[in-house]
Amino acid sequence: VEFSYPPLKRGEGHDSQSLPEEWKYLPFLALPDGAHNYQEDTVFFHLPPRCGDRTTVYGVSCYRQIEAKALKVRQADVTRETVQKSVCVLSQLPLYGLLQAKLQLITHAYFEEKDFSQISILKELYDHMNSSLGSTLLEGSQVYLGLSPRDLVLHFRHKVLILFKLILLEKKVLFYISPVNRLVGALMTVLSLFPGMIEHGLTDCSQYRPRKSISEDAGLQENTPRLSDSVSVADTSNTNLGMGEGGRKMAGNHSVKGQKANVPFSESEKTWNGAQSSNGTVQRLKVPSRASPASSESDWETLDPSILEESNLKEGEHENTASEQAENLASEGMSSESLPITVQPQANTGHTVLVPGLISGLEEDQYGMPLAIFTKGYLCLPYMALQQHHLLSDVAVRGFVAGATNILFRQQKHLSDAIVEIEDAHVQIHDPELRKILNPTTADLRFADYLVKHVTENRDDVFLDGTGWEGGDEWIRAQFSAYLHALLAAVLQPDNEKTLSDFGTAFVAAWKNTHNYRVWNSNKHPALAEVNSSHPFQGQYSVSDVKLRLSHSVQNSERGKKIGNVMASTSRNVVQTGKAVGQSVGGAFTSAKSAMSSWFSTFTQSTPSLGD
């Protein structure tokens, strides 16, 4: 990190090369692996909280490269033909798209200066963001800027529901594609389908400890972090020196060594200075100690109140003062029964009443949303650097939704339950039993077909595409919100076996064993009494359902794919053979193939929306 404003560590200069221990992976996240292959790119990433703070730090980084000969002022450390730099914003608010839009403009202007010593523009960016951005933006549609469920459904089609259920089951899900902006965009868009998840559900999603290197003192204490403002700006670069396996050594006098070692980090019991509140006071918090990673693993799997007490310290709103935190803690006895009841799921209008969850520690609405998925060691890492690879097998990590561009992540299939290859819209689930659990029911197939048909119709009109309510981004989120509310309401009903079978009996049984279900079920949510407790697409089996099921089976089973490949290769061979032995033979085979294709299409033409 060449420059940071304010300094990442108090008492050090803006150009200090020193990084807080918790943020040692910052340079590798802000300047992604393989960045030299692209002229520019954008990264969303999550950092663990600093000592004394309890919430995720949301990072947005804009990367660009420029030819060294184009620089007006060429500094001594520029020895290569191109200069690669990232301008990065660290925020307490998950305003990914909004931060990206502002940051891209500033990064472009910064590079147009062609003199990287002109850092005043970065300071102005910091002041502008802190004066214009606030937590009120979390309640509007701007929090979803740049995240398009419409594009997601167009690309993944009915598989979007499989991704949705995978995360509900808290499985280890790895997204894979290059460049990074396509990766993080797809991953965060999937999460935006969960009500309230982006706004308030990720505050505990990056509670991990970086691997300790041999050369560092295990007892090193960091200075008090400055978190009194919402945004911090950092500038990372890669101009002349490289490391193996995609690592980076920062140029010049501001170098950071990303050393790797196998020594686990065991947190010792210390009292740290907390985040400085807006009124200048400092709240001192005591970080709970854990003797070893093994003991923390058992903590993740239990709902014992003594272990969950630490959730009282977590707040969904980052700018709360110490006094406001005390008021929130004192209101823990508040019953959710006093909350207003909303009959139908609405688009996000900014009028939702939120209260701190007694167990989850998240800001929850009257339905218990967001679900406590990304808590207690279930990580959300939109982009993972190669240096974080050890987290996939860390015993203190019970699961993850992570994104990667390095092929090494994809090759080690044993470390994940599912790999989502975004380029091909392919969801690879390794365990046959899990595939069976996630196999969509007839009602699920109707739901997915309903989504795809509404998204794909009227796409020819370039002026109206995506601008209407039905088939638009907000509409798709409302459909998934209604689906999840119906599932929750169905679970609460007595004698609900028939109703739950529409969601998948095996799926519901697996979901009831997850941490997020147990946390949600531990509280009462009377607002769900007004929600229809049946699948949105329940109904009698029909001929159209047979076509849906056949189309889904052919296009998603290995046998169906093999049949399709054989038909394609056979048709090529037949045509070539026909040309060699005479047009009559070729014509006969071609006619037979056409007849076969037309017969097959009768099963699929009514459901083209379910294709890969």
Coordinates of C-alpha atoms in Angstrom, one line a residue:
V1 CA 0.0 0.0 0.0
E2 CA 1.7 3.2 -1.2
F3 CA -0.7 5.7 0.3
S4 CA -3.7 5.7 2.6
Y5 CA -6.0 8.5 3.8
P6 CA -6.5 8.5 6.7
P7 CA -3.5 6.3 7.7
L8 CA -4.4 2.7 8.2
K9 CA -2.6 2.7 11.5
R10 CA -2.8 5.7 13.8
G11 CA 0.4 7.5 14.5
E12 CA 2.0 6.6 11.1
G13 CA 2.2 8.6 7.9
H14 CA 0.0 8.4 4.9
D15 CA 2.8 6.7 3.0
S16 CA 3.5 4.1 5.7
Q17 CA 4.0 0.6 4.3
S18 CA 2.8 -1.0 7.6
L19 CA -0.5 -2.9 7.6
P20 CA -2.8 -3.9 10.4
E21 CA -2.4 -7.6 11.1
E22 CA -6.1 -8.3 10.3
W23 CA -5.8 -6.6 6.9
K24 CA -2.5 -8.2 5.7
Y25 CA -4.3 -9.5 2.6
L26 CA -5.5 -6.0 1.5
P27 CA -2.9 -5.5 -1.3
F28 CA -3.7 -8.9 -2.8
L29 CA -7.4 -8.2 -2.7
A30 CA -7.2 -4.7 -4.1
L31 CA -4.8 -5.7 -6.9
P32 CA -6.2 -9.1 -8.0
D33 CA -4.5 -12.1 -9.3
G34 CA -4.1 -11.9 -13.1
A35 CA -4.9 -8.2 -13.2
H36 CA -2.2 -7.6 -15.9
N37 CA -4.5 -9.4 -18.4
Y38 CA -7.0 -6.6 -18.2
Q39 CA -6.8 -2.9 -18.8
E40 CA -9.1 -2.2 -15.9
D41 CA -11.2 -4.1 -13.4
T42 CA -13.3 -3.7 -10.3
V43 CA -13.1 -5.8 -7.1
F44 CA -15.6 -6.1 -4.2
F45 CA -14.0 -7.7 -1.1
H46 CA -14.5 -8.1 2.6
L47 CA -12.0 -7.5 5.4
P48 CA -12.3 -8.8 8.9
P49 CA -13.1 -6.2 11.6
R50 CA -10.2 -4.5 13.4
C51 CA -9.7 -5.2 17.1
G52 CA -12.4 -3.6 19.1
D53 CA -14.8 -3.3 16.2
R54 CA -17.4 -6.0 15.5
T55 CA -18.5 -5.5 11.9
T56 CA -17.3 -6.4 8.4
V57 CA -15.3 -3.8 6.4
Y58 CA -16.5 -3.6 2.8
G59 CA -13.9 -3.0 0.2
V60 CA -14.2 -1.7 -3.4
S61 CA -11.2 -1.4 -5.5
C62 CA -10.8 0.0 -9.1
Y63 CA -7.7 -1.2 -11.0
R64 CA -6.1 0.3 -14.1
Q65 CA -2.9 0.0 -15.9
I66 CA -1.1 2.6 -18.0
E67 CA 2.0 2.6 -20.2
A68 CA 5.0 4.0 -18.3
K69 CA 6.1 6.2 -21.3
A70 CA 2.7 8.1 -21.0
L71 CA 3.6 9.3 -17.5
K72 CA 4.4 13.0 -17.2
V73 CA 6.4 12.3 -14.0
R74 CA 8.1 9.0 -14.0
Q75 CA 9.3 8.1 -10.6
A76 CA 12.4 6.0 -9.9
D77 CA 10.5 2.9 -8.9
V78 CA 8.8 2.6 -12.4
T79 CA 11.1 0.2 -14.2
R80 CA 8.5 -1.8 -16.3
E81 CA 6.8 -0.7 -19.5
T82 CA 3.4 -0.6 -17.7
V83 CA 2.3 0.7 -14.3
Q84 CA -0.5 -1.1 -12.5
K85 CA -2.4 0.5 -9.7
S86 CA -5.6 0.2 -7.7
V87 CA -7.5 2.9 -5.9
C88 CA -9.4 1.3 -3.0
V89 CA -12.2 2.4 -0.7
L90 CA -12.8 0.7 2.7
S91 CA -16.3 1.4 3.9
Q92 CA -18.5 0.6 6.9
L93 CA -21.5 0.5 4.6
P94 CA -22.2 -2.2 2.0
L95 CA -22.8 0.3 -0.9
Y96 CA -20.9 -1.7 -3.5
G97 CA -22.3 -0.3 -6.7
L98 CA -22.6 3.3 -5.5
L99 CA -19.0 3.2 -4.3
Q100 CA -17.9 1.6 -7.5
A101 CA -19.5 4.3 -9.6
K102 CA -17.8 7.1 -7.7
L103 CA -14.5 5.3 -7.5
Q104 CA -14.3 4.6 -11.2
L105 CA -14.6 8.2 -12.1
I106 CA -11.9 9.2 -9.6
T107 CA -9.6 6.4 -10.6
H108 CA -9.9 7.5 -14.3
A109 CA -9.2 11.1 -13.3
Y110 CA -6.2 10.0 -11.1
F111 CA -4.7 8.2 -14.0
E112 CA -5.4 11.0 -16.5
E113 CA -3.1 13.2 -14.3
K114 CA -0.3 10.9 -15.4
D115 CA 1.5 11.9 -12.2
F116 CA 0.8 9.5 -9.3
S117 CA 2.2 11.9 -6.7
Q118 CA -1.0 14.1 -7.2
I119 CA -2.9 12.5 -4.3
S120 CA -5.1 15.5 -3.5
I121 CA -7.9 14.0 -5.6
L122 CA -7.9 11.0 -3.3
K123 CA -8.3 13.1 -0.2
E124 CA -11.2 15.0 -1.9
L125 CA -12.8 11.6 -2.7
Y126 CA -12.6 10.7 1.0
D127 CA -14.2 13.9 2.1
H128 CA -16.9 13.8 -0.6
M129 CA -17.9 10.2 0.2
N130 CA -18.2 10.8 4.0
S131 CA -20.3 13.9 3.5
S132 CA -22.6 12.4 0.9
L133 CA -23.0 8.8 1.9
G134 CA -24.8 7.6 5.0
S135 CA -26.7 4.6 6.5
T136 CA -30.0 6.0 5.2
L137 CA -28.9 4.8 1.7
L138 CA -29.2 1.2 2.9
E139 CA -33.0 1.5 3.0
G140 CA -33.4 2.6 -0.6
S141 CA -32.8 0.9 -4.0
Q142 CA -29.3 2.5 -4.3
V143 CA -27.8 -0.3 -2.3
Y144 CA -28.5 -2.6 -5.2
L145 CA -26.9 -0.4 -7.8
G146 CA -25.0 -2.5 -10.4
L147 CA -26.6 -5.8 -9.1
S148 CA -29.0 -7.1 -11.7
P149 CA -31.1 -10.2 -10.9
R150 CA -32.6 -9.8 -14.4
D151 CA -29.2 -10.5 -16.0
L152 CA -28.6 -13.3 -13.5
V153 CA -31.9 -15.1 -14.5
L154 CA -31.2 -14.6 -18.2
H155 CA -27.8 -16.3 -17.8
F156 CA -28.5 -19.0 -15.2
R157 CA -32.2 -19.4 -15.9
H158 CA -33.8 -22.0 -13.6
K159 CA -30.5 -22.7 -11.9
V160 CA -30.8 -19.4 -10.0
L161 CA -33.2 -21.3 -7.6
I162 CA -30.6 -24.0 -7.1
L163 CA -28.0 -21.3 -6.1
F164 CA -30.5 -19.8 -3.7
K165 CA -31.1 -23.1 -2.0
L166 CA -27.4 -24.0 -1.8
I167 CA -26.8 -20.9 0.2
L168 CA -29.9 -21.5 2.4
L169 CA -28.3 -24.8 3.3
E170 CA -25.0 -23.0 4.2
K171 CA -22.9 -25.1 1.9
K172 CA -19.4 -24.4 0.7
V173 CA -20.0 -22.6 -2.6
L174 CA -17.2 -21.4 -4.9
F175 CA -17.9 -19.0 -7.8
Y176 CA -15.4 -19.0 -10.6
I177 CA -14.7 -16.7 -13.6
S178 CA -12.4 -13.9 -14.8
P179 CA -12.2 -10.9 -14.8
V180 CA -13.1 -10.1 -11.2
N181 CA -15.9 -7.6 -11.9
R182 CA -18.0 -10.4 -13.5
L183 CA -17.2 -12.7 -10.5
V184 CA -18.2 -10.3 -7.7
G185 CA -21.2 -9.0 -9.7
A186 CA -22.7 -12.4 -10.1
L187 CA -22.0 -13.5 -6.5
M188 CA -23.4 -10.4 -4.9
T189 CA -26.4 -10.4 -7.1
V190 CA -27.3 -13.9 -5.9
L191 CA -27.0 -12.6 -2.3
S192 CA -29.3 -9.7 -3.2
L193 CA -32.1 -12.2 -3.8
F194 CA -32.2 -12.8 0.0
P195 CA -34.4 -10.1 1.7
G196 CA -32.2 -7.7 3.7
M197 CA -29.0 -9.7 3.2
I198 CA -27.0 -7.0 1.4
E199 CA -28.2 -4.2 3.7
H200 CA -27.9 -5.9 7.1
G201 CA -26.9 -9.6 6.7
L202 CA -23.2 -9.3 6.1
T203 CA -22.0 -7.6 9.2
D204 CA -20.5 -10.8 10.6
C205 CA -19.5 -12.5 7.3
S206 CA -15.7 -12.1 7.5
Q207 CA -14.8 -13.1 11.0
Y208 CA -11.5 -14.9 10.2
R209 CA -7.9 -14.5 11.3
P210 CA -5.2 -14.3 8.7
R211 CA -2.4 -16.9 8.9
K212 CA 0.5 -15.8 11.0
S213 CA 3.9 -15.7 9.4
I214 CA 7.0 -17.0 11.1
S215 CA 8.8 -13.6 11.1
E216 CA 6.1 -11.8 12.9
D217 CA 5.9 -11.5 16.7
A218 CA 2.8 -13.4 17.9
G219 CA 2.3 -10.9 20.6
L220 CA 2.4 -7.9 18.4
Q221 CA -0.3 -5.3 19.4
E222 CA -1.7 -3.0 16.8
N223 CA -2.4 0.7 17.3
T224 CA -6.0 1.9 17.7
P225 CA -7.8 1.8 14.4
R226 CA -9.5 4.9 13.1
L227 CA -13.1 3.9 12.3
S228 CA -14.9 7.1 13.2
D229 CA -15.6 7.8 9.5
S230 CA -17.4 5.7 7.0
V231 CA -14.8 5.5 4.3
S232 CA -11.1 5.2 4.0
V233 CA -9.1 5.5 0.8
A234 CA -6.1 3.4 0.0
D235 CA -3.9 3.3 -3.1
T236 CA -2.0 0.1 -3.9
S237 CA 0.3 -0.5 -6.8
N238 CA 2.4 -3.1 -8.6
T239 CA 5.0 -1.5 -10.8
N240 CA 8.2 -3.5 -10.9
L241 CA 8.5 -6.5 -8.6
G242 CA 6.6 -9.8 -8.7
M243 CA 6.2 -12.8 -6.5
G244 CA 5.3 -16.4 -7.3
E245 CA 1.8 -17.8 -7.3
G246 CA 0.1 -14.6 -8.2
G247 CA 1.4 -12.7 -5.2
R248 CA 2.7 -9.1 -5.4
K249 CA 5.5 -7.2 -3.8
M250 CA 4.7 -3.5 -3.8
A251 CA 7.1 -1.2 -5.5
G252 CA 9.8 1.1 -4.2
N253 CA 10.2 2.0 -0.6
H254 CA 6.5 1.1 0.2
S255 CA 6.8 -2.7 -0.1
V256 CA 4.7 -5.3 1.6
K257 CA 5.8 -8.9 1.8
G258 CA 3.1 -11.5 1.6
Q259 CA 4.9 -14.3 3.4
K260 CA 3.3 -17.7 3.7
A261 CA 3.7 -20.0 6.6
N262 CA 2.0 -22.9 8.3
V263 CA 1.9 -21.5 11.8
P264 CA -1.7 -21.2 13.0
F265 CA -2.7 -18.0 14.7
S266 CA -4.1 -18.5 18.2
E267 CA -5.8 -15.4 19.5
S268 CA -4.7 -14.4 23.0
E269 CA -6.8 -12.6 25.4
K270 CA -6.2 -8.9 25.2
T271 CA -8.1 -5.7 25.7
W272 CA -8.1 -3.5 22.7
N273 CA -9.1 0.0 22.1
G274 CA -12.5 0.0 20.4
A275 CA -13.7 2.1 17.5
Q276 CA -13.8 5.7 18.1
S277 CA -17.4 7.0 18.2
S278 CA -18.6 10.1 16.5
N279 CA -18.6 12.1 19.7
G280 CA -14.9 11.4 20.3
T281 CA -15.2 8.9 23.1
V282 CA -13.5 5.5 22.9
Q283 CA -15.4 2.4 24.0
R284 CA -13.1 -0.4 25.2
L285 CA -14.2 -3.9 24.3
K286 CA -12.7 -7.2 25.3
V287 CA -12.2 -9.7 22.6
P288 CA -13.3 -13.2 23.8
S289 CA -10.4 -15.7 23.8
R290 CA -10.4 -19.1 22.2
A291 CA -7.8 -21.6 23.2
S292 CA -7.5 -23.3 19.7
P293 CA -9.3 -23.5 16.4
A294 CA -10.7 -26.8 17.5
S295 CA -12.6 -25.2 20.3
S296 CA -14.0 -22.5 18.0
E297 CA -15.3 -25.1 15.6
S298 CA -17.6 -26.5 18.3
D299 CA -18.7 -23.0 19.1
W300 CA -20.0 -22.5 15.5
E301 CA -22.3 -25.6 15.8
T302 CA -24.1 -24.7 19.0
L303 CA -26.8 -22.2 20.1
D304 CA -25.8 -22.3 23.7
P305 CA -26.7 -18.9 25.1
S306 CA -23.3 -18.5 26.8
I307 CA -21.6 -18.6 23.5
L308 CA -24.1 -16.4 21.7
E309 CA -23.7 -13.6 24.2
E310 CA -21.0 -12.0 22.1
S311 CA -23.7 -11.2 19.5
N312 CA -24.9 -8.5 21.8
L313 CA -21.9 -6.5 20.8
K314 CA -22.7 -6.6 17.1
E315 CA -24.6 -3.7 15.6
G316 CA -26.1 -3.5 12.1
E317 CA -25.7 0.3 11.9
H318 CA -22.0 1.2 11.9
E319 CA -22.3 4.8 13.1
N320 CA -23.9 4.0 16.4
T321 CA -22.3 5.8 19.3
A322 CA -21.3 4.0 22.5
S323 CA -24.4 5.3 24.2
E324 CA -26.6 4.1 21.4
Q325 CA -25.0 0.7 21.7
A326 CA -25.9 0.6 25.4
E327 CA -29.5 1.5 24.6
N328 CA -29.7 -1.3 22.1
L329 CA -28.3 -3.8 24.6
A330 CA -30.8 -2.6 27.2
S331 CA -33.7 -3.2 24.8
E332 CA -32.9 -6.9 24.3
G333 CA -36.0 -7.9 26.2
M334 CA -38.3 -6.3 23.6
S335 CA -40.8 -8.8 22.2
S336 CA -41.1 -9.1 18.5
E337 CA -44.8 -9.3 19.0
S338 CA -45.1 -5.6 19.3
L339 CA -43.8 -5.1 15.7
P340 CA -46.2 -4.0 12.9
I341 CA -47.5 -6.7 10.6
T342 CA -47.1 -6.4 6.8
V343 CA -49.4 -8.6 4.8
Q344 CA -47.6 -9.0 1.5
P345 CA -43.9 -8.6 0.6
Q346 CA -43.3 -5.2 -0.8
A347 CA -40.6 -3.6 -2.8
N348 CA -38.0 -1.9 -0.6
T349 CA -39.5 1.5 0.1
G350 CA -37.4 2.6 3.0
H351 CA -40.1 2.2 5.7
T352 CA -39.1 -1.1 7.1
V353 CA -38.9 -1.4 10.9
L354 CA -35.7 -3.1 12.1
V355 CA -34.8 -4.3 15.5
P356 CA -31.6 -6.0 16.7
G357 CA -31.9 -9.8 16.6
L358 CA -31.5 -11.2 20.1
I359 CA -29.4 -14.1 18.9
S360 CA -28.2 -13.3 15.4
G361 CA -27.0 -9.8 16.3
L362 CA -28.3 -8.6 12.9
E363 CA -30.8 -5.9 12.2
E364 CA -34.0 -7.9 11.5
D365 CA -37.4 -7.0 10.1
Q366 CA -40.7 -8.4 11.4
Y367 CA -40.2 -11.7 9.4
G368 CA -36.8 -12.3 10.9
M369 CA -35.0 -11.2 7.7
P370 CA -32.2 -11.3 6.9
L371 CA -31.6 -14.9 7.9
A372 CA -28.4 -15.4 10.0
I373 CA -26.6 -17.3 7.3
F374 CA -23.3 -15.4 7.3
T375 CA -22.7 -15.7 11.0
K376 CA -20.7 -17.9 13.3
G377 CA -18.0 -18.8 10.9
Y378 CA -19.9 -18.9 7.6
L379 CA -17.9 -16.5 5.4
C380 CA -18.9 -14.3 2.5
L381 CA -15.8 -13.5 0.4
P382 CA -16.8 -12.0 -3.0
Y383 CA -13.2 -12.2 -4.1
M384 CA -10.5 -14.5 -2.5
A385 CA -6.8 -13.9 -3.1
L386 CA -4.6 -17.0 -3.5
Q387 CA -3.0 -16.0 -0.1
Q388 CA -6.4 -16.7 1.5
H389 CA -6.5 -20.3 0.2
H390 CA -6.0 -21.8 3.7
L391 CA -9.4 -20.4 4.8
L392 CA -11.2 -23.0 2.7
S393 CA -9.9 -25.8 4.9
D394 CA -9.8 -23.8 8.2
V395 CA -11.5 -25.7 11.0
A396 CA -12.9 -22.5 12.3
V397 CA -14.7 -21.9 9.0
R398 CA -17.9 -23.9 8.8
G399 CA -18.7 -22.8 5.3
F400 CA -18.4 -20.1 2.7
V401 CA -19.7 -18.3 -0.4
A402 CA -16.5 -17.2 -2.1
G403 CA -15.4 -16.0 -5.5
A404 CA -12.1 -16.9 -7.2
T405 CA -10.3 -16.2 -10.5
N406 CA -7.3 -18.5 -9.9
I407 CA -7.8 -22.0 -11.4
L408 CA -6.1 -23.6 -8.4
F409 CA -9.3 -22.9 -6.4
R410 CA -11.4 -24.7 -9.0
Q411 CA -9.1 -27.7 -9.3
Q412 CA -9.3 -28.5 -5.5
K413 CA -12.9 -29.7 -5.6
H414 CA -12.7 -31.5 -2.3
L415 CA -12.6 -28.1 -0.5
S416 CA -16.1 -27.1 -1.7
D417 CA -19.6 -28.6 -2.0
A418 CA -20.4 -26.8 -5.2
I419 CA -18.5 -24.9 -7.9
V420 CA -20.4 -22.3 -9.9
E421 CA -18.7 -21.7 -13.3
I422 CA -20.3 -18.4 -14.2
E423 CA -19.0 -18.4 -17.9
D424 CA -21.0 -21.6 -18.7
A425 CA -23.8 -21.1 -16.1
H426 CA -22.8 -24.5 -14.8
V427 CA -23.4 -25.5 -11.2
Q428 CA -21.2 -28.5 -10.3
I429 CA -22.4 -30.3 -7.2
H430 CA -20.0 -33.0 -6.1
D431 CA -22.1 -35.0 -3.6
P432 CA -24.9 -37.1 -5.3
E433 CA -27.0 -36.9 -2.1
L434 CA -26.8 -33.1 -2.2
R435 CA -27.8 -33.1 -5.8
K436 CA -30.8 -35.1 -4.9
I437 CA -31.8 -32.7 -2.1
L438 CA -31.5 -29.8 -4.5
N439 CA -33.4 -31.4 -7.3
P440 CA -36.2 -28.9 -8.0
T441 CA -39.8 -30.0 -7.3
T442 CA -42.6 -29.5 -9.8
A443 CA -43.7 -26.3 -8.0
D444 CA -40.1 -25.1 -8.1
L445 CA -39.8 -25.7 -11.8
R446 CA -43.0 -23.7 -12.3
F447 CA -41.6 -20.9 -10.2
A448 CA -38.3 -20.9 -12.2
D449 CA -40.2 -21.0 -15.5
Y450 CA -42.4 -18.2 -14.4
L451 CA -39.3 -16.0 -13.7
V452 CA -37.5 -16.8 -16.9
K453 CA -40.6 -16.2 -19.1
H454 CA -41.2 -12.8 -17.6
V455 CA -37.6 -11.8 -18.0
T456 CA -37.2 -13.0 -21.6
E457 CA -40.5 -11.7 -23.1
N458 CA -40.4 -8.4 -24.8
R459 CA -36.6 -8.3 -24.9
D460 CA -36.6 -7.2 -28.5
D461 CA -37.6 -3.7 -27.5
V462 CA -34.3 -2.1 -26.6
F463 CA -36.0 1.0 -25.2
L464 CA -38.3 -0.9 -22.8
D465 CA -36.0 -3.8 -21.9
G466 CA -35.8 -4.1 -18.1
T467 CA -37.6 -0.8 -17.4
G468 CA -41.0 -2.3 -16.4
W469 CA -42.0 -3.7 -13.1
E470 CA -42.8 -7.3 -14.2
G471 CA -39.5 -9.0 -15.2
G472 CA -37.4 -6.2 -13.7
D473 CA -34.8 -6.3 -11.0
E474 CA -37.1 -5.3 -8.1
W475 CA -39.8 -7.6 -9.3
I476 CA -37.4 -10.6 -9.3
R477 CA -36.3 -9.8 -5.7
A478 CA -39.9 -9.5 -4.7
Q479 CA -40.6 -13.0 -6.1
F480 CA -37.7 -14.5 -4.1
S481 CA -38.8 -12.6 -1.1
A482 CA -42.4 -14.1 -1.5
Y483 CA -40.9 -17.6 -2.0
L484 CA -38.8 -17.4 1.2
H485 CA -41.7 -15.9 3.2
A486 CA -44.0 -18.7 2.0
L487 CA -41.3 -21.3 3.0
L488 CA -41.0 -19.8 6.5
A489 CA -44.7 -19.6 7.0
A490 CA -45.2 -23.2 5.8
V491 CA -42.7 -24.4 8.4
L492 CA -44.7 -22.9 11.2
Q493 CA -47.9 -24.7 10.2
P494 CA -49.0 -28.0 11.9
D495 CA -49.5 -31.0 9.7
N496 CA -47.5 -29.3 6.9
E497 CA -45.9 -32.4 5.2
K498 CA -47.9 -31.9 2.0
T499 CA -47.2 -28.2 1.9
L500 CA -43.5 -28.6 2.5
S501 CA -43.2 -31.3 -0.2
D502 CA -43.7 -28.6 -2.8
F503 CA -40.5 -27.0 -1.5
G504 CA -38.8 -30.4 -1.4
T505 CA -39.1 -32.7 1.7
A506 CA -35.4 -33.6 1.7
F507 CA -34.4 -29.9 1.2
V508 CA -36.6 -28.7 4.1
A509 CA -35.3 -31.5 6.4
A510 CA -31.7 -30.5 5.6
W511 CA -32.5 -26.8 6.0
K512 CA -33.9 -27.4 9.5
N513 CA -30.4 -28.6 10.6
T514 CA -28.7 -25.3 9.6
H515 CA -27.6 -22.6 11.9
N516 CA -29.7 -19.9 10.2
Y517 CA -32.9 -21.9 10.6
R518 CA -32.2 -22.6 14.3
V519 CA -31.6 -18.9 15.0
W520 CA -34.7 -17.9 13.1
N521 CA -36.8 -20.5 14.7
S522 CA -35.7 -19.5 18.2
N523 CA -37.7 -16.3 17.9
K524 CA -41.4 -15.7 17.2
H525 CA -42.4 -13.9 14.1
P526 CA -46.1 -13.2 14.3
A527 CA -46.1 -11.2 11.0
L528 CA -45.7 -14.5 9.1
A529 CA -49.2 -15.5 10.3
E530 CA -50.6 -13.1 7.6
V531 CA -48.5 -14.8 4.8
N532 CA -49.9 -17.5 2.6
S533 CA -48.2 -20.7 3.9
S534 CA -48.2 -22.6 0.6
H535 CA -45.8 -22.7 -2.3
P536 CA -46.5 -19.8 -4.7
F537 CA -46.8 -22.3 -7.5
Q538 CA -48.6 -25.3 -5.9
G539 CA -51.2 -27.1 -8.0
Q540 CA -52.2 -30.3 -9.7
Y541 CA -49.7 -32.1 -12.0
S542 CA -50.3 -31.4 -15.7
V543 CA -48.9 -32.2 -19.2
S544 CA -47.0 -28.9 -19.1
D545 CA -45.3 -30.1 -15.9
V546 CA -44.2 -33.3 -17.8
K547 CA -42.6 -31.1 -20.4
L548 CA -40.9 -29.0 -17.8
R549 CA -39.5 -32.1 -16.0
L550 CA -38.3 -33.7 -19.3
S551 CA -36.6 -30.5 -20.4
H552 CA -34.9 -30.1 -17.0
S553 CA -33.8 -33.7 -16.9
V554 CA -32.3 -33.8 -20.4
Q555 CA -30.5 -30.5 -20.0
N556 CA -29.1 -31.1 -16.6
S557 CA -28.4 -34.8 -16.2
E558 CA -25.1 -36.3 -17.5
R559 CA -27.0 -38.8 -19.5
G560 CA -29.1 -36.1 -21.2
K561 CA -25.9 -34.1 -22.0
K562 CA -24.3 -37.2 -23.5
I563 CA -27.4 -37.9 -25.7
G564 CA -27.2 -34.3 -26.9
N565 CA -23.5 -34.5 -27.7
V566 CA -24.0 -37.9 -29.5
M567 CA -26.8 -36.4 -31.6
A568 CA -24.6 -33.4 -32.6
S569 CA -21.5 -35.5 -33.4
T570 CA -23.6 -38.1 -35.3
S571 CA -25.2 -35.4 -37.4
R572 CA -21.8 -34.0 -38.4
N573 CA -20.5 -37.5 -39.3
V574 CA -23.6 -38.3 -41.2
V575 CA -23.4 -35.2 -43.3
Q576 CA -19.7 -35.7 -44.0
T577 CA -20.3 -39.4 -44.9
G578 CA -23.2 -38.4 -47.1
K579 CA -21.1 -36.0 -49.1
A580 CA -18.5 -38.8 -49.6
V581 CA -20.9 -41.6 -50.8
G582 CA -23.5 -39.6 -52.5
Q583 CA -26.1 -36.9 -51.8
S584 CA -28.9 -39.4 -51.7
V585 CA -27.5 -41.2 -48.6
G586 CA -26.6 -37.9 -47.0
G587 CA -30.1 -36.6 -47.7
A588 CA -31.8 -39.6 -46.2
F589 CA -29.8 -39.3 -43.0
T590 CA -30.3 -35.6 -42.9
S591 CA -34.1 -36.1 -43.2
A592 CA -34.1 -38.7 -40.5
K593 CA -32.1 -36.4 -38.2
S594 CA -34.5 -33.5 -38.9
A595 CA -37.5 -35.7 -38.1
M596 CA -35.8 -36.7 -34.8
S597 CA -35.0 -33.1 -34.0
S598 CA -38.6 -32.0 -34.7
W599 CA -40.0 -34.8 -32.5
F600 CA -37.6 -33.9 -29.7
S601 CA -38.5 -30.2 -29.9
T602 CA -42.1 -30.9 -29.2
F603 CA -41.1 -31.6 -25.7
T604 CA -39.0 -28.6 -25.2
Q605 CA -40.4 -25.8 -27.4
S606 CA -43.0 -24.9 -24.9
T607 CA -40.3 -24.4 -22.2
P608 CA -37.3 -22.8 -24.0
S609 CA -36.7 -20.8 -20.9
L610 CA -35.3 -23.8 -19.0
G611 CA -32.4 -24.4 -21.4
D612 CA -28.7 -24.0 -20.3

